[in-house]
Amino acid sequence: INMNNLGESTSLTKMIFDKNWFRDIKTVKLQRQASTPQKQYFEFLKSIQAEMGFKIIYEVDDVVFREEIPDYNSGKPSFDNDEIRQNCVDMMRMADEVTVTCKFMRDLFIQKTGQEKISVIPNFPPEWWIGHYYDSYKIAKNYDKNRKRPRILYSGSGAHFDVKKGGQDDFSHVLKFIIDNRYKYQFIFIGAFPPQLHPYIQNGEIEFHHWQTLTNYPKFISELNVQLTLAPLMDNNFNKSK
């Protein structure tokens, strides 16, 4: 928005209670608010909305309802009580609009909240951030170079596997394949890995790299020269909402 002169967008991590700050503001967007203090701030914004004339949008890109968050997800404790769940529902109902990332998520949220004004805005990575690394010549060259042991990458969130309990998670159905084929393929993990793979990370049979900054992430992925990226998911409503 800012770079294309479509408007002026400011991101904040503080709650501003000076109503004059909101004068001439057209839209206030709150992202995945859930706590009771956050709900109280939402109510403050509603109390000055008519005078200041701004629209309130509740933005979320993950399911926040405790019954739909898998137990293996490391973020579940932050949402796993009735008060937090009700806070989320109340704020979505108070909002002028809710934005989510896919149709399945929209339908689920309408069912859970009764709020009908929910729009879908897909999560697309900016072309200027990650769109300059595609090189068909390099892809073909790396394919030939790694024919004997293709490189397979997982570069997603650490919330997809149960790092504490080692129970059923998004990797449960592929773990045996990874372990059994660790010599046939060079598996690579960034930032985190299923606990069952720890011995193979330690002895170097599975390649591991630490988390990367957002600015360096695309360049780092490009330099790993992989042939395939892996993103296993269990069949549940949380993952269908991705």
mmCIF file of C-alpha atoms in Angstrom:
data_model
loop_
_atom_site.group_PDB
_atom_site.id
_atom_site.type_symbol
_atom_site.label_atom_id
_atom_site.label_comp_id
_atom_site.label_asym_id
_atom_site.label_seq_id
_atom_site.Cartn_x
_atom_site.Cartn_y
_atom_site.Cartn_z
ATOM 1 C CA ILE A 1 0.000 0.000 0.000
ATOM 2 C CA ASN A 2 2.732 2.462 0.994
ATOM 3 C CA MET A 3 5.169 1.586 -1.803
ATOM 4 C CA ASN A 4 2.492 1.966 -4.475
ATOM 5 C CA ASN A 5 1.120 5.239 -3.066
ATOM 6 C CA LEU A 6 -2.310 3.677 -2.562
ATOM 7 C CA GLY A 7 -2.474 5.076 0.956
ATOM 8 C CA GLU A 8 -0.579 5.238 4.214
ATOM 9 C CA SER A 9 -0.382 2.101 6.317
ATOM 10 C CA THR A 10 1.165 2.023 9.798
ATOM 11 C CA SER A 11 1.787 -1.158 11.808
ATOM 12 C CA LEU A 12 1.761 -0.951 15.604
ATOM 13 C CA THR A 13 2.320 -3.368 18.482
ATOM 14 C CA LYS A 14 0.980 -1.013 21.162
ATOM 15 C CA MET A 15 -2.568 -0.167 22.203
ATOM 16 C CA ILE A 16 -3.181 3.553 21.685
ATOM 17 C CA PHE A 17 -5.927 5.004 23.904
ATOM 18 C CA ASP A 18 -5.618 8.603 22.692
ATOM 19 C CA LYS A 19 -8.676 8.929 20.496
ATOM 20 C CA ASN A 20 -7.198 11.876 18.624
ATOM 21 C CA TRP A 21 -4.560 9.580 17.145
ATOM 22 C CA PHE A 22 -7.374 7.943 15.179
ATOM 23 C CA ARG A 23 -8.670 11.163 13.661
ATOM 24 C CA ASP A 24 -8.725 10.892 9.821
ATOM 25 C CA ILE A 25 -7.940 7.154 10.032
ATOM 26 C CA LYS A 26 -10.066 5.198 7.546
ATOM 27 C CA THR A 27 -9.501 1.650 8.785
ATOM 28 C CA VAL A 28 -8.194 -0.012 11.928
ATOM 29 C CA LYS A 29 -7.148 -3.617 11.367
ATOM 30 C CA LEU A 30 -6.519 -5.893 14.351
ATOM 31 C CA GLN A 31 -4.694 -9.147 13.730
ATOM 32 C CA ARG A 32 -5.639 -12.363 15.566
ATOM 33 C CA GLN A 33 -6.640 -10.662 18.814
ATOM 34 C CA ALA A 34 -7.689 -13.081 21.557
ATOM 35 C CA SER A 35 -6.837 -12.004 25.111
ATOM 36 C CA THR A 36 -9.183 -10.171 27.465
ATOM 37 C CA PRO A 37 -7.092 -6.933 27.423
ATOM 38 C CA GLN A 38 -7.181 -7.091 23.620
ATOM 39 C CA LYS A 39 -10.953 -7.445 23.704
ATOM 40 C CA GLN A 40 -11.163 -4.462 26.065
ATOM 41 C CA TYR A 41 -9.106 -2.435 23.596
ATOM 42 C CA PHE A 42 -11.430 -3.571 20.813
ATOM 43 C CA GLU A 43 -14.346 -2.257 22.871
ATOM 44 C CA PHE A 44 -12.533 1.066 23.322
ATOM 45 C CA LEU A 45 -12.153 1.346 19.544
ATOM 46 C CA LYS A 46 -15.855 0.617 19.120
ATOM 47 C CA SER A 47 -16.658 3.386 21.613
ATOM 48 C CA ILE A 48 -14.873 6.037 19.512
ATOM 49 C CA GLN A 49 -15.654 4.551 16.096
ATOM 50 C CA ALA A 50 -18.747 6.642 15.375
ATOM 51 C CA GLU A 51 -16.966 9.880 16.254
ATOM 52 C CA MET A 52 -13.774 9.094 14.348
ATOM 53 C CA GLY A 53 -15.449 7.367 11.418
ATOM 54 C CA PHE A 54 -13.082 4.453 10.863
ATOM 55 C CA LYS A 55 -13.868 0.893 9.883
ATOM 56 C CA ILE A 56 -12.701 -2.016 12.088
ATOM 57 C CA ILE A 57 -11.368 -5.191 10.472
ATOM 58 C CA TYR A 58 -10.462 -8.368 12.352
ATOM 59 C CA GLU A 59 -7.724 -10.125 10.370
ATOM 60 C CA VAL A 60 -6.695 -13.735 10.972
ATOM 61 C CA ASP A 61 -4.796 -16.388 8.996
ATOM 62 C CA ASP A 62 -5.156 -19.316 11.411
ATOM 63 C CA VAL A 63 -8.090 -21.015 13.099
ATOM 64 C CA VAL A 64 -8.460 -19.643 16.642
ATOM 65 C CA PHE A 65 -11.168 -21.997 17.963
ATOM 66 C CA ARG A 66 -9.687 -24.341 20.562
ATOM 67 C CA GLU A 67 -11.650 -27.389 19.397
ATOM 68 C CA GLU A 68 -10.148 -27.105 15.908
ATOM 69 C CA ILE A 69 -6.495 -26.508 16.891
ATOM 70 C CA PRO A 70 -4.542 -29.803 16.903
ATOM 71 C CA ASP A 71 -3.000 -30.833 20.224
ATOM 72 C CA TYR A 72 0.468 -31.002 18.622
ATOM 73 C CA ASN A 73 0.367 -27.338 17.638
ATOM 74 C CA SER A 74 2.725 -25.396 19.915
ATOM 75 C CA GLY A 75 0.461 -22.343 19.755
ATOM 76 C CA LYS A 76 -2.626 -24.122 21.121
ATOM 77 C CA PRO A 77 -2.067 -23.255 24.830
ATOM 78 C CA SER A 78 -2.563 -19.572 23.976
ATOM 79 C CA PHE A 79 -6.095 -20.308 22.763
ATOM 80 C CA ASP A 80 -7.070 -23.333 24.863
ATOM 81 C CA ASN A 81 -9.678 -21.935 27.226
ATOM 82 C CA ASP A 82 -13.313 -20.878 26.975
ATOM 83 C CA GLU A 83 -12.652 -17.197 27.743
ATOM 84 C CA ILE A 84 -10.159 -16.806 24.900
ATOM 85 C CA ARG A 85 -12.486 -18.590 22.491
ATOM 86 C CA GLN A 86 -15.398 -16.342 23.438
ATOM 87 C CA ASN A 87 -13.202 -13.246 23.171
ATOM 88 C CA CYS A 88 -12.355 -14.178 19.575
ATOM 89 C CA VAL A 89 -16.001 -14.765 18.696
ATOM 90 C CA ASP A 90 -17.106 -11.506 20.345
ATOM 91 C CA MET A 91 -14.455 -9.431 18.544
ATOM 92 C CA MET A 92 -15.289 -10.960 15.174
ATOM 93 C CA ARG A 93 -18.963 -10.159 15.744
ATOM 94 C CA MET A 94 -18.102 -6.579 16.732
ATOM 95 C CA ALA A 95 -15.915 -6.085 13.652
ATOM 96 C CA ASP A 96 -17.264 -4.460 10.518
ATOM 97 C CA GLU A 97 -15.474 -7.111 8.508
ATOM 98 C CA VAL A 98 -13.335 -10.204 9.097
ATOM 99 C CA THR A 99 -10.635 -11.204 6.600
ATOM 100 C CA VAL A 100 -9.338 -14.760 6.221
ATOM 101 C CA THR A 101 -7.124 -16.514 3.678
ATOM 102 C CA CYS A 102 -9.311 -19.151 1.969
ATOM 103 C CA LYS A 103 -12.932 -20.119 1.325
ATOM 104 C CA PHE A 104 -12.868 -23.150 3.650
ATOM 105 C CA MET A 105 -11.725 -20.898 6.496
ATOM 106 C CA ARG A 106 -14.429 -18.358 5.651
ATOM 107 C CA ASP A 107 -17.171 -20.990 5.774
ATOM 108 C CA LEU A 108 -15.816 -22.407 9.046
ATOM 109 C CA PHE A 109 -15.693 -18.974 10.681
ATOM 110 C CA ILE A 110 -19.234 -18.113 9.573
ATOM 111 C CA GLN A 111 -20.402 -21.375 11.148
ATOM 112 C CA LYS A 112 -18.481 -20.723 14.383
ATOM 113 C CA THR A 113 -19.304 -17.031 14.849
ATOM 114 C CA GLY A 114 -22.455 -16.201 12.900
ATOM 115 C CA GLN A 115 -20.562 -13.231 11.409
ATOM 116 C CA GLU A 116 -21.469 -13.085 7.710
ATOM 117 C CA LYS A 117 -19.179 -10.231 6.658
ATOM 118 C CA ILE A 118 -16.077 -12.352 6.112
ATOM 119 C CA SER A 119 -13.850 -11.764 3.083
ATOM 120 C CA VAL A 120 -11.159 -13.978 1.564
ATOM 121 C CA ILE A 121 -7.758 -12.406 0.898
ATOM 122 C CA PRO A 122 -5.310 -15.146 -0.185
ATOM 123 C CA ASN A 123 -1.821 -15.221 1.295
ATOM 124 C CA PHE A 124 0.440 -14.531 -1.688
ATOM 125 C CA PRO A 125 4.175 -13.859 -1.160
ATOM 126 C CA PRO A 126 5.247 -10.578 -2.791
ATOM 127 C CA GLU A 127 6.913 -10.932 -6.180
ATOM 128 C CA TRP A 128 9.618 -8.451 -5.180
ATOM 129 C CA TRP A 129 10.507 -10.593 -2.150
ATOM 130 C CA ILE A 130 10.573 -14.121 -3.497
ATOM 131 C CA GLY A 131 9.874 -13.831 -7.207
ATOM 132 C CA HIS A 132 13.384 -13.356 -8.603
ATOM 133 C CA TYR A 133 14.875 -16.740 -7.794
ATOM 134 C CA TYR A 134 13.281 -18.930 -10.437
ATOM 135 C CA ASP A 135 15.945 -20.101 -12.883
ATOM 136 C CA SER A 136 15.088 -23.021 -15.176
ATOM 137 C CA TYR A 137 18.749 -23.526 -16.133
ATOM 138 C CA LYS A 138 19.788 -23.764 -12.486
ATOM 139 C CA ILE A 139 16.921 -26.152 -11.725
ATOM 140 C CA ALA A 140 17.977 -28.491 -14.543
ATOM 141 C CA LYS A 141 21.646 -28.277 -13.547
ATOM 142 C CA ASN A 142 20.917 -29.095 -9.903
ATOM 143 C CA TYR A 143 18.601 -31.933 -10.935
ATOM 144 C CA ASP A 144 21.409 -33.559 -12.902
ATOM 145 C CA LYS A 145 23.937 -32.906 -10.148
ATOM 146 C CA ASN A 146 21.773 -34.537 -7.458
ATOM 147 C CA ARG A 147 20.292 -37.453 -9.446
ATOM 148 C CA LYS A 148 21.910 -40.024 -7.168
ATOM 149 C CA ARG A 149 20.587 -38.383 -3.999
ATOM 150 C CA PRO A 150 17.890 -35.742 -4.611
ATOM 151 C CA ARG A 151 17.589 -32.984 -2.021
ATOM 152 C CA ILE A 152 14.185 -32.672 -0.284
ATOM 153 C CA LEU A 153 13.437 -29.666 1.929
ATOM 154 C CA TYR A 154 11.046 -28.878 4.769
ATOM 155 C CA SER A 155 11.198 -25.154 5.498
ATOM 156 C CA GLY A 156 7.894 -24.569 7.270
ATOM 157 C CA SER A 157 6.805 -23.799 10.805
ATOM 158 C CA GLY A 158 7.859 -25.834 13.818
ATOM 159 C CA ALA A 159 4.198 -25.988 14.880
ATOM 160 C CA HIS A 160 3.510 -28.902 12.523
ATOM 161 C CA PHE A 161 5.105 -31.550 14.736
ATOM 162 C CA ASP A 162 4.721 -32.465 18.380
ATOM 163 C CA VAL A 163 8.077 -31.455 19.826
ATOM 164 C CA LYS A 164 7.065 -32.263 23.431
ATOM 165 C CA LYS A 165 5.042 -35.460 23.295
ATOM 166 C CA GLY A 166 6.196 -36.993 20.036
ATOM 167 C CA GLY A 167 2.619 -38.010 19.281
ATOM 168 C CA GLN A 168 0.464 -37.869 16.169
ATOM 169 C CA ASP A 169 1.172 -34.769 14.106
ATOM 170 C CA ASP A 170 1.562 -33.562 10.522
ATOM 171 C CA PHE A 171 4.712 -35.656 10.075
ATOM 172 C CA SER A 172 3.449 -38.931 11.565
ATOM 173 C CA HIS A 173 2.487 -40.383 8.194
ATOM 174 C CA VAL A 174 5.835 -39.569 6.534
ATOM 175 C CA LEU A 175 8.362 -40.123 9.353
ATOM 176 C CA LYS A 176 9.005 -43.771 8.520
ATOM 177 C CA PHE A 177 9.528 -42.879 4.859
ATOM 178 C CA ILE A 178 12.041 -40.173 5.805
ATOM 179 C CA ILE A 179 13.987 -42.456 8.140
ATOM 180 C CA ASP A 180 13.939 -45.451 5.769
ATOM 181 C CA ASN A 181 15.028 -43.314 2.800
ATOM 182 C CA ARG A 182 17.585 -41.036 4.470
ATOM 183 C CA TYR A 183 20.380 -42.468 2.310
ATOM 184 C CA LYS A 184 18.354 -42.410 -0.912
ATOM 185 C CA TYR A 185 17.364 -38.754 -0.439
ATOM 186 C CA GLN A 186 19.083 -35.869 1.317
ATOM 187 C CA PHE A 187 16.368 -34.559 3.629
ATOM 188 C CA ILE A 188 16.831 -30.975 4.848
ATOM 189 C CA PHE A 189 15.107 -29.136 7.705
ATOM 190 C CA ILE A 190 15.247 -25.446 8.574
ATOM 191 C CA GLY A 191 14.683 -24.152 12.093
ATOM 192 C CA ALA A 192 13.068 -27.200 13.679
ATOM 193 C CA PHE A 193 12.462 -30.897 13.075
ATOM 194 C CA PRO A 194 10.346 -33.773 14.464
ATOM 195 C CA PRO A 195 11.964 -35.107 17.665
ATOM 196 C CA GLN A 196 12.109 -38.610 16.180
ATOM 197 C CA LEU A 197 14.675 -37.347 13.654
ATOM 198 C CA HIS A 198 17.075 -35.978 16.265
ATOM 199 C CA PRO A 199 19.579 -38.890 16.050
ATOM 200 C CA TYR A 200 19.851 -38.473 12.279
ATOM 201 C CA ILE A 201 20.292 -34.708 12.605
ATOM 202 C CA GLN A 202 23.075 -35.288 15.143
ATOM 203 C CA ASN A 203 25.019 -37.740 12.964
ATOM 204 C CA GLY A 204 24.559 -35.633 9.827
ATOM 205 C CA GLU A 205 22.446 -38.115 7.865
ATOM 206 C CA ILE A 206 19.719 -35.469 7.728
ATOM 207 C CA GLU A 207 20.793 -31.900 6.990
ATOM 208 C CA PHE A 208 19.728 -29.132 9.374
ATOM 209 C CA HIS A 209 19.957 -25.328 9.244
ATOM 210 C CA HIS A 210 18.856 -22.718 11.771
ATOM 211 C CA TRP A 211 15.986 -20.259 11.308
ATOM 212 C CA GLN A 212 16.560 -17.492 8.778
ATOM 213 C CA THR A 213 15.498 -13.849 8.826
ATOM 214 C CA LEU A 214 12.616 -12.898 6.542
ATOM 215 C CA THR A 215 14.920 -10.778 4.390
ATOM 216 C CA ASN A 216 17.416 -13.619 3.887
ATOM 217 C CA TYR A 217 14.903 -16.474 3.630
ATOM 218 C CA PRO A 218 14.328 -16.570 -0.169
ATOM 219 C CA LYS A 219 18.045 -16.292 -0.948
ATOM 220 C CA PHE A 220 18.861 -19.022 1.569
ATOM 221 C CA ILE A 221 16.233 -21.377 0.109
ATOM 222 C CA SER A 222 17.577 -20.734 -3.390
ATOM 223 C CA GLU A 223 21.122 -21.572 -2.336
ATOM 224 C CA LEU A 224 20.093 -24.943 -0.871
ATOM 225 C CA ASN A 225 19.611 -26.208 -4.456
ATOM 226 C CA VAL A 226 16.762 -28.585 -3.588
ATOM 227 C CA GLN A 227 14.740 -30.676 -6.031
ATOM 228 C CA LEU A 228 11.570 -30.872 -3.944
ATOM 229 C CA THR A 229 9.928 -29.115 -1.028
ATOM 230 C CA LEU A 230 7.862 -31.197 1.389
ATOM 231 C CA ALA A 231 4.808 -29.936 3.309
ATOM 232 C CA PRO A 232 2.976 -32.874 4.942
ATOM 233 C CA LEU A 233 -0.360 -32.161 6.616
ATOM 234 C CA MET A 234 -2.940 -34.182 8.521
ATOM 235 C CA ASP A 235 -6.508 -34.053 7.248
ATOM 236 C CA ASN A 236 -8.144 -31.680 9.735
ATOM 237 C CA ASN A 237 -10.024 -28.373 9.663
ATOM 238 C CA PHE A 238 -7.044 -26.411 10.971
ATOM 239 C CA ASN A 239 -4.899 -27.490 8.022
ATOM 240 C CA LYS A 240 -7.732 -27.136 5.522
ATOM 241 C CA SER A 241 -7.872 -23.489 6.580
ATOM 242 C CA LYS A 242 -4.261 -22.849 5.548
#
